[in-house]
C-alpha positions as protocol buffer text, in pm:
chain_id: "A"
residue {
  index: 1
  type: MET
  ca { x: 812 y: -3654 z: -2257 }
}
residue {
  index: 2
  type: ALA
  ca { x: 1179 y: -3777 z: -2143 }
}
residue {
  index: 3
  type: ASP
  ca { x: 1459 y: -3628 z: -2142 }
}
residue {
  index: 4
  type: CYS
  ca { x: 1791 y: -3866 z: -2304 }
}
residue {
  index: 5
  type: TYR
  ca { x: 1922 y: -3993 z: -2004 }
}
residue {
  index: 6
  type: SER
  ca { x: 1934 y: -4343 z: -2049 }
}
residue {
  index: 7
  type: GLY
  ca { x: 1790 y: -4437 z: -1727 }
}
residue {
  index: 8
  type: ASN
  ca { x: 1496 y: -4315 z: -1896 }
}
residue {
  index: 9
  type: LEU
  ca { x: 1528 y: -4506 z: -2196 }
}
residue {
  index: 10
  type: SER
  ca { x: 1300 y: -4787 z: -2115 }
}
residue {
  index: 11
  type: VAL
  ca { x: 1020 y: -4603 z: -2006 }
}
residue {
  index: 12
  type: THR
  ca { x: 1040 y: -4400 z: -2300 }
}
residue {
  index: 13
  type: PHE
  ca { x: 1044 y: -4745 z: -2579 }
}
residue {
  index: 14
  type: ALA
  ca { x: 818 y: -4974 z: -2455 }
}
residue {
  index: 15
  type: PRO
  ca { x: 564 y: -5055 z: -2619 }
}
residue {
  index: 16
  type: SER
  ca { x: 279 y: -4876 z: -2461 }
}
residue {
  index: 17
  type: SER
  ca { x: 392 y: -4582 z: -2412 }
}
residue {
  index: 18
  type: SER
  ca { x: 345 y: -4222 z: -2445 }
}
residue {
  index: 19
  type: MET
  ca { x: 665 y: -4091 z: -2403 }
}
residue {
  index: 20
  type: THR
  ca { x: 859 y: -3863 z: -2618 }
}
residue {
  index: 21
  type: GLN
  ca { x: 1196 y: -3881 z: -2564 }
}
residue {
  index: 22
  type: MET
  ca { x: 1334 y: -3511 z: -2610 }
}
residue {
  index: 23
  type: ALA
  ca { x: 1751 y: -3407 z: -2674 }
}
residue {
  index: 24
  type: TYR
  ca { x: 1761 y: -3067 z: -2515 }
}
residue {
  index: 25
  type: TRP
  ca { x: 2085 y: -2806 z: -2583 }
}
residue {
  index: 26
  type: ALA
  ca { x: 2167 y: -2805 z: -2247 }
}
residue {
  index: 27
  type: ASN
  ca { x: 2386 y: -3139 z: -2273 }
}
residue {
  index: 28
  type: GLY
  ca { x: 2537 y: -3114 z: -2703 }
}
residue {
  index: 29
  type: ARG
  ca { x: 2681 y: -2820 z: -2543 }
}
residue {
  index: 30
  type: ARG
  ca { x: 2865 y: -2957 z: -2276 }
}
residue {
  index: 31
  type: LYS
  ca { x: 2948 y: -3256 z: -2533 }
}
residue {
  index: 32
  type: MET
  ca { x: 3130 y: -2969 z: -2759 }
}
residue {
  index: 33
  type: PHE
  ca { x: 3264 y: -2759 z: -2534 }
}
residue {
  index: 34
  type: GLU
  ca { x: 3431 y: -3106 z: -2358 }
}
residue {
  index: 35
  type: ALA
  ca { x: 3539 y: -3188 z: -2748 }
}
residue {
  index: 36
  type: LYS
  ca { x: 3724 y: -2836 z: -2809 }
}
residue {
  index: 37
  type: ASP
  ca { x: 4052 y: -2937 z: -2560 }
}
residue {
  index: 38
  type: HIS
  ca { x: 4061 y: -3258 z: -2791 }
}
residue {
  index: 39
  type: ASN
  ca { x: 3971 y: -3055 z: -3152 }
}
residue {
  index: 40
  type: ARG
  ca { x: 3920 y: -2736 z: -3149 }
}
residue {
  index: 41
  type: THR
  ca { x: 3826 y: -2777 z: -3502 }
}
residue {
  index: 42
  type: ALA
  ca { x: 3561 y: -2982 z: -3464 }
}
residue {
  index: 43
  type: SER
  ca { x: 3388 y: -2820 z: -3223 }
}
residue {
  index: 44
  type: ALA
  ca { x: 3413 y: -2447 z: -3309 }
}
residue {
  index: 45
  type: LEU
  ca { x: 3172 y: -2416 z: -3573 }
}
residue {
  index: 46
  type: PRO
  ca { x: 2921 y: -2588 z: -3334 }
}
residue {
  index: 47
  type: LEU
  ca { x: 2919 y: -2385 z: -3063 }
}
residue {
  index: 48
  type: ALA
  ca { x: 2945 y: -2112 z: -3201 }
}
residue {
  index: 49
  type: LEU
  ca { x: 2652 y: -2118 z: -3343 }
}
residue {
  index: 50
  type: LEU
  ca { x: 2462 y: -2239 z: -3004 }
}
residue {
  index: 51
  type: GLY
  ca { x: 2635 y: -1961 z: -2851 }
}
residue {
  index: 52
  type: GLN
  ca { x: 2373 y: -1747 z: -3121 }
}
residue {
  index: 53
  type: ARG
  ca { x: 2084 y: -1943 z: -2988 }
}
residue {
  index: 54
  type: TYR
  ca { x: 2173 y: -1856 z: -2606 }
}
residue {
  index: 55
  type: ASP
  ca { x: 2183 y: -1478 z: -2722 }
}
residue {
  index: 56
  type: ILE
  ca { x: 1842 y: -1555 z: -2888 }
}
residue {
  index: 57
  type: GLU
  ca { x: 1735 y: -1674 z: -2540 }
}
residue {
  index: 58
  type: ARG
  ca { x: 1868 y: -1411 z: -2279 }
}
residue {
  index: 59
  type: ARG
  ca { x: 1761 y: -1140 z: -2504 }
}
residue {
  index: 60
  type: GLY
  ca { x: 1407 y: -1225 z: -2529 }
}
residue {
  index: 61
  type: ALA
  ca { x: 1405 y: -1317 z: -2162 }
}
residue {
  index: 62
  type: THR
  ca { x: 1194 y: -1027 z: -2068 }
}
residue {
  index: 63
  type: MET
  ca { x: 985 y: -1050 z: -2376 }
}
residue {
  index: 64
  type: THR
  ca { x: 619 y: -1171 z: -2388 }
}
residue {
  index: 65
  type: ALA
  ca { x: 598 y: -1614 z: -2538 }
}
residue {
  index: 66
  type: GLU
  ca { x: 476 y: -1434 z: -2839 }
}
residue {
  index: 67
  type: GLU
  ca { x: 738 y: -1175 z: -2923 }
}
residue {
  index: 68
  type: ARG
  ca { x: 1058 y: -1441 z: -2798 }
}
residue {
  index: 69
  type: THR
  ca { x: 916 y: -1646 z: -3039 }
}
residue {
  index: 70
  type: GLN
  ca { x: 887 y: -1370 z: -3361 }
}
residue {
  index: 71
  type: LEU
  ca { x: 1288 y: -1351 z: -3252 }
}
residue {
  index: 72
  type: ARG
  ca { x: 1333 y: -1710 z: -3280 }
}
residue {
  index: 73
  type: VAL
  ca { x: 1140 y: -1705 z: -3619 }
}
residue {
  index: 74
  type: SER
  ca { x: 1333 y: -1400 z: -3718 }
}
residue {
  index: 75
  type: LYS
  ca { x: 1677 y: -1527 z: -3579 }
}
residue {
  index: 76
  type: ARG
  ca { x: 1679 y: -1876 z: -3655 }
}
residue {
  index: 77
  type: SER
  ca { x: 1773 y: -1913 z: -4109 }
}
residue {
  index: 78
  type: PRO
  ca { x: 2060 y: -1746 z: -4102 }
}
residue {
  index: 79
  type: SER
  ca { x: 2315 y: -2022 z: -3810 }
}
residue {
  index: 80
  type: THR
  ca { x: 2016 y: -2327 z: -3904 }
}
residue {
  index: 81
  type: GLY
  ca { x: 2156 y: -2286 z: -4249 }
}
residue {
  index: 82
  type: ARG
  ca { x: 2522 y: -2303 z: -4191 }
}
residue {
  index: 83
  type: LYS
  ca { x: 2429 y: -2570 z: -4009 }
}
residue {
  index: 84
  type: SER
  ca { x: 2274 y: -2758 z: -4216 }
}
residue {
  index: 85
  type: ALA
  ca { x: 2585 y: -2705 z: -4447 }
}
residue {
  index: 86
  type: ALA
  ca { x: 2848 y: -2748 z: -4251 }
}
residue {
  index: 87
  type: THR
  ca { x: 2700 y: -3090 z: -4141 }
}
residue {
  index: 88
  type: ARG
  ca { x: 2684 y: -3148 z: -4548 }
}
residue {
  index: 89
  type: ARG
  ca { x: 3055 y: -3150 z: -4562 }
}
residue {
  index: 90
  type: SER
  ca { x: 3106 y: -3473 z: -4285 }
}
């Protein structure tokens, strides 16, 4: 597994590679946070939804892996649905 850092692309996209390219929320959130100075309206919803994700993770910090999974699943649908609807409007 490799992150989306451009220096890893030659490794992850090589024909013989078994690597899986992964992205993580921190970079996406950082880009949205930086964009709020230029377009507060466009960045407001993504930042709010990502904030909800981070809140869930903070609540699950002291839980077992199974409890954390249950928490994530129970809280996943509402914000995911709003995110999808917002994406379709764009």
